[in-house]
Coordinates of C-alpha atoms and ligand atoms in Angstrom, one line a residue:
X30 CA 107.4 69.1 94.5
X31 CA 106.7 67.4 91.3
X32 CA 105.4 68.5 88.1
X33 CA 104.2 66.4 85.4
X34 CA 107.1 66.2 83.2
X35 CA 107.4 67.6 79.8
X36 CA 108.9 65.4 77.7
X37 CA 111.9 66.7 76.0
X38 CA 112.5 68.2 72.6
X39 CA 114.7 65.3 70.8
X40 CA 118.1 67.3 69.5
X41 CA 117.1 70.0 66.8
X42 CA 119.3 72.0 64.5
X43 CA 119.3 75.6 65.6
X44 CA 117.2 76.8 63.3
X45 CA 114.3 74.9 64.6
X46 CA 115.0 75.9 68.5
X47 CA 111.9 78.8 68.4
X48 CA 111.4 80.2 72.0
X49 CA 108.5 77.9 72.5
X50 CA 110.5 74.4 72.0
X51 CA 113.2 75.9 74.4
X52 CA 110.7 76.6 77.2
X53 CA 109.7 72.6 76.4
X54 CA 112.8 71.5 75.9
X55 CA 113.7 73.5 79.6
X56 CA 110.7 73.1 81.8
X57 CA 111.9 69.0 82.9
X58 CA 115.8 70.9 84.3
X59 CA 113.7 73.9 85.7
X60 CA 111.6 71.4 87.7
X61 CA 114.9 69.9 89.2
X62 CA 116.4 73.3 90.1
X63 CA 113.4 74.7 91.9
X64 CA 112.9 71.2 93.7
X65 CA 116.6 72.0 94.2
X66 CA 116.2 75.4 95.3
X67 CA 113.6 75.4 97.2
X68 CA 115.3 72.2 99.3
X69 CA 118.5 74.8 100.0
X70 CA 116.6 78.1 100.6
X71 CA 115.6 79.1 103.6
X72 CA 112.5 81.0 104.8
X73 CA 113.6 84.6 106.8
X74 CA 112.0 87.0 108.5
X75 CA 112.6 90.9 107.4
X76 CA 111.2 92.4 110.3
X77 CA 113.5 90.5 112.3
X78 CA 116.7 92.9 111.0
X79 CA 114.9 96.0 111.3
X80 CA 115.0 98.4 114.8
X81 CA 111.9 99.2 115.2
X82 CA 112.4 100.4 118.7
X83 CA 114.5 103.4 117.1
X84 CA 111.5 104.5 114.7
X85 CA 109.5 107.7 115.4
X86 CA 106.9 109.9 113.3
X87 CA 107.6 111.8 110.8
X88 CA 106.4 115.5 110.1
X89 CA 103.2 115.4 107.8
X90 CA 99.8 113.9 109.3
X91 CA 101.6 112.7 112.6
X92 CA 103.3 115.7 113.2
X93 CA 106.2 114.0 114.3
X94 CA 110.1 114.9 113.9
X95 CA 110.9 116.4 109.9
X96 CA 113.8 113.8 108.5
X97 CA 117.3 115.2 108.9
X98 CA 120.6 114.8 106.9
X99 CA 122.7 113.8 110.8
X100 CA 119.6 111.4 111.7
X101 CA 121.6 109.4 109.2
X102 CA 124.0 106.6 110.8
X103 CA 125.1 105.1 107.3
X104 CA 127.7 106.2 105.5
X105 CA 127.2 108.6 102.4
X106 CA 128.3 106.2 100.1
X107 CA 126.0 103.4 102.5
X108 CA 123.1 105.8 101.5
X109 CA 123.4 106.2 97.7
X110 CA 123.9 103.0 97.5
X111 CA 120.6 101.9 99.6
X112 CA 119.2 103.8 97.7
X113 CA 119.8 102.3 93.9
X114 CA 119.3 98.8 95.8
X115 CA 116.2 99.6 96.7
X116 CA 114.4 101.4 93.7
X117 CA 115.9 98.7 91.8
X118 CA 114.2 96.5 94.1
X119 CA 111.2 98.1 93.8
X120 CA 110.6 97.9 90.1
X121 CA 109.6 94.0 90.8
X122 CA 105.9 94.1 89.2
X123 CA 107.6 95.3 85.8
X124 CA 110.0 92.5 85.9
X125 CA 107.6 90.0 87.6
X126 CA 105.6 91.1 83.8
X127 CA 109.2 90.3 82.3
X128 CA 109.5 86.9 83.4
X129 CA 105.6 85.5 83.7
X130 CA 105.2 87.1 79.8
X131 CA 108.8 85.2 79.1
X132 CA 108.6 81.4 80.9
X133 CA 105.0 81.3 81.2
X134 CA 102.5 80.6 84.3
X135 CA 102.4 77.1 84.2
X136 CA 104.0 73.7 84.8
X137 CA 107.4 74.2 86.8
X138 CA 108.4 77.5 84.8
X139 CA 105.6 79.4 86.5
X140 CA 106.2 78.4 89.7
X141 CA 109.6 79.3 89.5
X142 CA 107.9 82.6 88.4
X143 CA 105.8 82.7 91.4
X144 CA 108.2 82.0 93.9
X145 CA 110.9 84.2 92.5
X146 CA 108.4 86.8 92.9
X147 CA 107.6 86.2 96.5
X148 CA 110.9 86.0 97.7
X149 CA 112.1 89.5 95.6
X150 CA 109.0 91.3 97.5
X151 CA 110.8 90.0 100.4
X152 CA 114.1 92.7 99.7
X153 CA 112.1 95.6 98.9
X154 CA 110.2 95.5 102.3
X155 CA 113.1 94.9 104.3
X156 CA 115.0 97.8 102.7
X157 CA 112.4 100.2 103.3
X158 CA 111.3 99.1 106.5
X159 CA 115.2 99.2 107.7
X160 CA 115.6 102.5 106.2
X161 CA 112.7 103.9 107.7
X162 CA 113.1 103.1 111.2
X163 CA 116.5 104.2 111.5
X164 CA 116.0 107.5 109.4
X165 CA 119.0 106.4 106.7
X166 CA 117.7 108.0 104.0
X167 CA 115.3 111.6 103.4
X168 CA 112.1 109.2 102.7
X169 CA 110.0 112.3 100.7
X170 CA 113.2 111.6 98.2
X171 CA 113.0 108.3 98.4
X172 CA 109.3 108.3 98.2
X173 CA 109.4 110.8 94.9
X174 CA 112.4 108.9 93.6
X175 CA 110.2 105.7 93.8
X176 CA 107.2 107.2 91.7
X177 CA 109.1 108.1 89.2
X178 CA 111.1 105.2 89.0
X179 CA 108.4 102.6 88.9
X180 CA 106.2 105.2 86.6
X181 CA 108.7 104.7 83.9
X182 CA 108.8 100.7 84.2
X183 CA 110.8 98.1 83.3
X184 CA 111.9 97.0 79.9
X185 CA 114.4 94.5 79.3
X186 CA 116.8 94.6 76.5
X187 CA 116.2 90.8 76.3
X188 CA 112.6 90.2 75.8
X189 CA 113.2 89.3 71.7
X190 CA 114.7 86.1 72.8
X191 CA 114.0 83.6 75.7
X192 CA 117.6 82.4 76.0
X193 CA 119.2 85.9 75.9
X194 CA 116.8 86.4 78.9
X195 CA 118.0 83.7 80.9
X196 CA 121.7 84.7 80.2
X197 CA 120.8 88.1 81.4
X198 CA 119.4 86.9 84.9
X199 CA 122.2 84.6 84.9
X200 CA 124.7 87.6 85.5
X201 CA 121.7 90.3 86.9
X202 CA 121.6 88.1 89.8
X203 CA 125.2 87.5 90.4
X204 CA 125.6 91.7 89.9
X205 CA 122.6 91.8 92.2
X206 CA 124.1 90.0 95.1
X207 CA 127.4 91.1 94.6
X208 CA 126.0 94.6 94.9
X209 CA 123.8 94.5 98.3
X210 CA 126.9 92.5 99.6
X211 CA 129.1 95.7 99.2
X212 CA 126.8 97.6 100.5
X213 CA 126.7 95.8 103.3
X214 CA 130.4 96.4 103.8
X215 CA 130.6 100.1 103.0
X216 CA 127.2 100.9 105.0
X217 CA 129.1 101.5 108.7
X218 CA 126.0 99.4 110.4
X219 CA 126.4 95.7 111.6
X220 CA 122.6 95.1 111.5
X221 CA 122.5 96.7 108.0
X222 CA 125.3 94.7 107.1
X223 CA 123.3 91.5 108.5
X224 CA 120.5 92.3 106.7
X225 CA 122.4 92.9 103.5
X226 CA 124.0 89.8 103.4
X227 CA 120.7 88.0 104.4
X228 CA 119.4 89.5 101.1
X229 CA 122.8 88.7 99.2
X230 CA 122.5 85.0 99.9
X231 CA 118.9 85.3 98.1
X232 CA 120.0 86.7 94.7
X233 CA 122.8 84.2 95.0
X234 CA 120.7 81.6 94.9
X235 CA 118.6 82.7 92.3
X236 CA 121.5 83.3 90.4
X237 CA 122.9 79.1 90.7
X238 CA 119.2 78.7 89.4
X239 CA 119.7 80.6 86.1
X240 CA 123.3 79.6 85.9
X241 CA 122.1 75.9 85.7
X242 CA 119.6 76.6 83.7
X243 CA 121.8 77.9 80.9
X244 CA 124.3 75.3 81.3
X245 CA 121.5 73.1 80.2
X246 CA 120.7 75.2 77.2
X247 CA 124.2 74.9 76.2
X248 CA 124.1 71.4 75.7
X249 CA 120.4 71.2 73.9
X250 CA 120.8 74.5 71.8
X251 CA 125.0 75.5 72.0
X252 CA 124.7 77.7 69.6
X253 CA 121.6 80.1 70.3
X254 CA 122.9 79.7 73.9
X255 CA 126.4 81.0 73.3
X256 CA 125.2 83.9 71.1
X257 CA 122.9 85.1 74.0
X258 CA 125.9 84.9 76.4
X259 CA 128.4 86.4 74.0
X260 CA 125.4 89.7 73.1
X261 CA 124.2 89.7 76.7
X262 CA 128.0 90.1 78.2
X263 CA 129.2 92.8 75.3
X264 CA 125.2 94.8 76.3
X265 CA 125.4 93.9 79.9
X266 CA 123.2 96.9 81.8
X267 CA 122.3 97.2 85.2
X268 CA 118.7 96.9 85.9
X269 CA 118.0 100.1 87.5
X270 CA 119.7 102.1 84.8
X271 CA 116.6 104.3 85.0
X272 CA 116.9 105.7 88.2
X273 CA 116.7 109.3 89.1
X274 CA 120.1 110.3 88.6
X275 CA 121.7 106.7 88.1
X276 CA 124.4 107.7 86.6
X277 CA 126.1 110.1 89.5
X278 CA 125.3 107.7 91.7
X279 CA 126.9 105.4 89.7
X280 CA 130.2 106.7 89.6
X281 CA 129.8 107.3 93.2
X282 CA 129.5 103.4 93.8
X283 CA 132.1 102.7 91.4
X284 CA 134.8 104.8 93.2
X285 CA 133.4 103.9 96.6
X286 CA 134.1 100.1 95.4
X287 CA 130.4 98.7 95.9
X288 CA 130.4 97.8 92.1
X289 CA 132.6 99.1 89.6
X290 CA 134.0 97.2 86.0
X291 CA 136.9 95.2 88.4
X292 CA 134.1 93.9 90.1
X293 CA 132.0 93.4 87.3
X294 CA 134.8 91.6 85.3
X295 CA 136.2 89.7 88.1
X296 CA 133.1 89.0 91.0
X297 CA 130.3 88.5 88.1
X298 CA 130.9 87.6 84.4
X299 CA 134.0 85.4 85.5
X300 CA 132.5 83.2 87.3
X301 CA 129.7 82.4 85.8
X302 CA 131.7 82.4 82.3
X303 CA 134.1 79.9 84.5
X304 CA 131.2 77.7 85.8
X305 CA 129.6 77.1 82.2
X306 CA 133.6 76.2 80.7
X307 CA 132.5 78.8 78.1
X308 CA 135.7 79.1 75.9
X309 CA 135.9 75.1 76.1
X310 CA 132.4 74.3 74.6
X311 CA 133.1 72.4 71.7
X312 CA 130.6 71.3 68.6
X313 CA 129.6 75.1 67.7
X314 CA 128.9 75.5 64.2
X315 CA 129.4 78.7 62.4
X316 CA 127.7 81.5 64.5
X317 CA 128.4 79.8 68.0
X318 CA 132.1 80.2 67.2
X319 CA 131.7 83.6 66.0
X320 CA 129.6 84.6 69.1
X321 CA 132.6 82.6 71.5
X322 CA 135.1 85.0 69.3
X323 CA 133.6 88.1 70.2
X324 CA 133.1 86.7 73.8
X325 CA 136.7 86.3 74.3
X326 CA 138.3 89.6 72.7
X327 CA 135.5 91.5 74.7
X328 CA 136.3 89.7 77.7
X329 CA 140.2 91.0 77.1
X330 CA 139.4 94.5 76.3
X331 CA 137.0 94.6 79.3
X332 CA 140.0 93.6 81.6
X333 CA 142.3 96.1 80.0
X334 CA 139.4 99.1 81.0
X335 CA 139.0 97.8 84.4
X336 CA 142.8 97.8 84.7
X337 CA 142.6 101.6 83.8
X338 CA 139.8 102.1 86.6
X339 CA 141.7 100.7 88.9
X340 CA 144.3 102.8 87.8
X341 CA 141.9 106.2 87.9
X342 CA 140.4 104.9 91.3
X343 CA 143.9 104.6 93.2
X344 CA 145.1 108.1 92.3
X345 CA 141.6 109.8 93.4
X346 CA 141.2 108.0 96.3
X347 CA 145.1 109.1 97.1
X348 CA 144.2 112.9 96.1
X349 CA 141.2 112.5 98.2
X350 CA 143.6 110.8 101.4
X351 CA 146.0 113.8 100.6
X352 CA 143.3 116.6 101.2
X353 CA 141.6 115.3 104.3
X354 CA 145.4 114.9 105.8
X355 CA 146.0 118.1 105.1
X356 CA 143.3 119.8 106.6
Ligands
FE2_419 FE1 116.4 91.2 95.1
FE2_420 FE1 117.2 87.9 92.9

């Protein structure tokens, strides 16, 4: 695909780096990684994972068979889990708004948009239909938890600042993937597994997008794109911190181990922090090395918490192994 170039920005001091001269300055690497991404991804089909010979009606105008907690194959932890993926899933016009108000609809930035978009719709709809057919989940909860989810929006914490964005997707994605992956593991279904992992390999390539994207912003503009990484890592919060009782199901994926601070330390911000050489960018003036600083003495305190979850996690997991032995 090729889209007229836009030529870019000649090097600027940071003060003069507004929002609109980085979308310019952007839109020429953007156009390589989507001719990039879309050469690697590869179309799938969601109704190909999904069992529909299992599905039957459910009570209401069908009068078929009311939803039942032992219906359930997955795991309990399988099924909160499913669940957050999915409402966070769902929320995609809000952050389709995000982005399109963000980047733009035009040139390579809003095809990027565009086909983001597309393939996102493709998780949601595979969820639910896989949930659906093989009665995983109560589906009036899921349905309620849905409305009320998607009623309240999305809102980014980023939308003052176009780079601060991109670092946030950067990471979102990588959290994203690393998340349904888990899931996958934990869920006690190969095909749910399958389908998982299908959706994994998505986000993960949407992540290398944004990753590359902000590798290039921290060579035009290093020190409005360190600060972004540096606030956007010490903010970081999970996209569908609005859910319906997010936080209980939180700690229940955290101790379950679908995505808890190791993980987030280790299996997210690491290794994008790694891929961009962040503590070896040199040139940074003033408030780039402040904002690489702060990155690095969060970065240690954040271990040293994750340390004392692990800690936490292994003695309640071992109380829990105790109990069932004993009964
Ligand atoms: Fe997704
Ligand atoms: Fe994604």
């Amino acid at each position: 695909m090729t889209i007229a170039p836009v030529q870019r920005t000649a090097s600027l001091g940071s003060s003069a780096w507004t929002d609109a001269r980085l979308i310019m300055a952007l839109e020429e690497v953007v156009e390589q990684e989507l001719n990039r991404h879309l050469k690697v991804a590869k179309d799938w089909m969601p109704h190909e994972f999904v069992p529909w010979s299992q599905g039957r009606d459910f009570e209401g105008v069908l009068g078929g068979e009311a939803w039942s907690l032992e219906q359930s194959q997955v795991t309990p932890l399988g099924r909160v889990a499913l669940v957050v993926n999915l409402l966070t899933e769902d929320n995609l016009p809000s952050y389709h708004h995000e982005i399109a108000t963000m980047f733009g609809r035009e040139g390579a930035w809003g095809t990027w948009v565009h086909r983001w978009t597309a393939e996102e719709g493709r998780h949601g709809i595979a969820i639910r239909d896989f949930l659906l057919a093989t009665r995983a989940v109560d589906p009036n909860e899921l349905e309620r938890a849905r409305m009320s989810h998607m009623s309240e929006g999305f809102e980014s914490d980023n939308s003052h600042s176009m780079l601060h964005s991109v670092a946030y997707v950067a990471f979102q994605e990588l959290a994203t993937r690393i998340s349904h992956r888990n899931t996958g593991h934990h869920a006690g279904d190969p095909l749910c597994d399958q389908l998982l992992a299908k959706i994994a390999n998505d986000e993960n390539l949407h992540m290398i997008f944004y990753r590359n994207l902000l590798k290039a912003a921290l060579e035009i503009a290093p020190d409005q794109a360190m600060r972004a990484i540096s606030d956007v890592v010490t903010d970081f919060r999970m996209p569908g911190h609005g859910i319906p009782g997010f936080e209980r199901a939180a700690a229940q994926i955290a101790i379950g181990g679908v995505y808890n601070l190791r993980i987030h330390h280790d299996d997210v911000l690491q290794p994008v922090l790694r891929h961009l050489k962040v503590m070896e960018v040199s040139g940074l003036g003033p408030d780039g090395l402040q904002a690489q600083d702060e990155l690095g003495v969060f970065l240690g305190g954040l271990d040293a918490q994750a340390t004392k979850f692990d800690e936490r996690q292994a003695a309640l997991l071992a109380r829990r192994a105790a109990r069932q032995a004993a009964r």
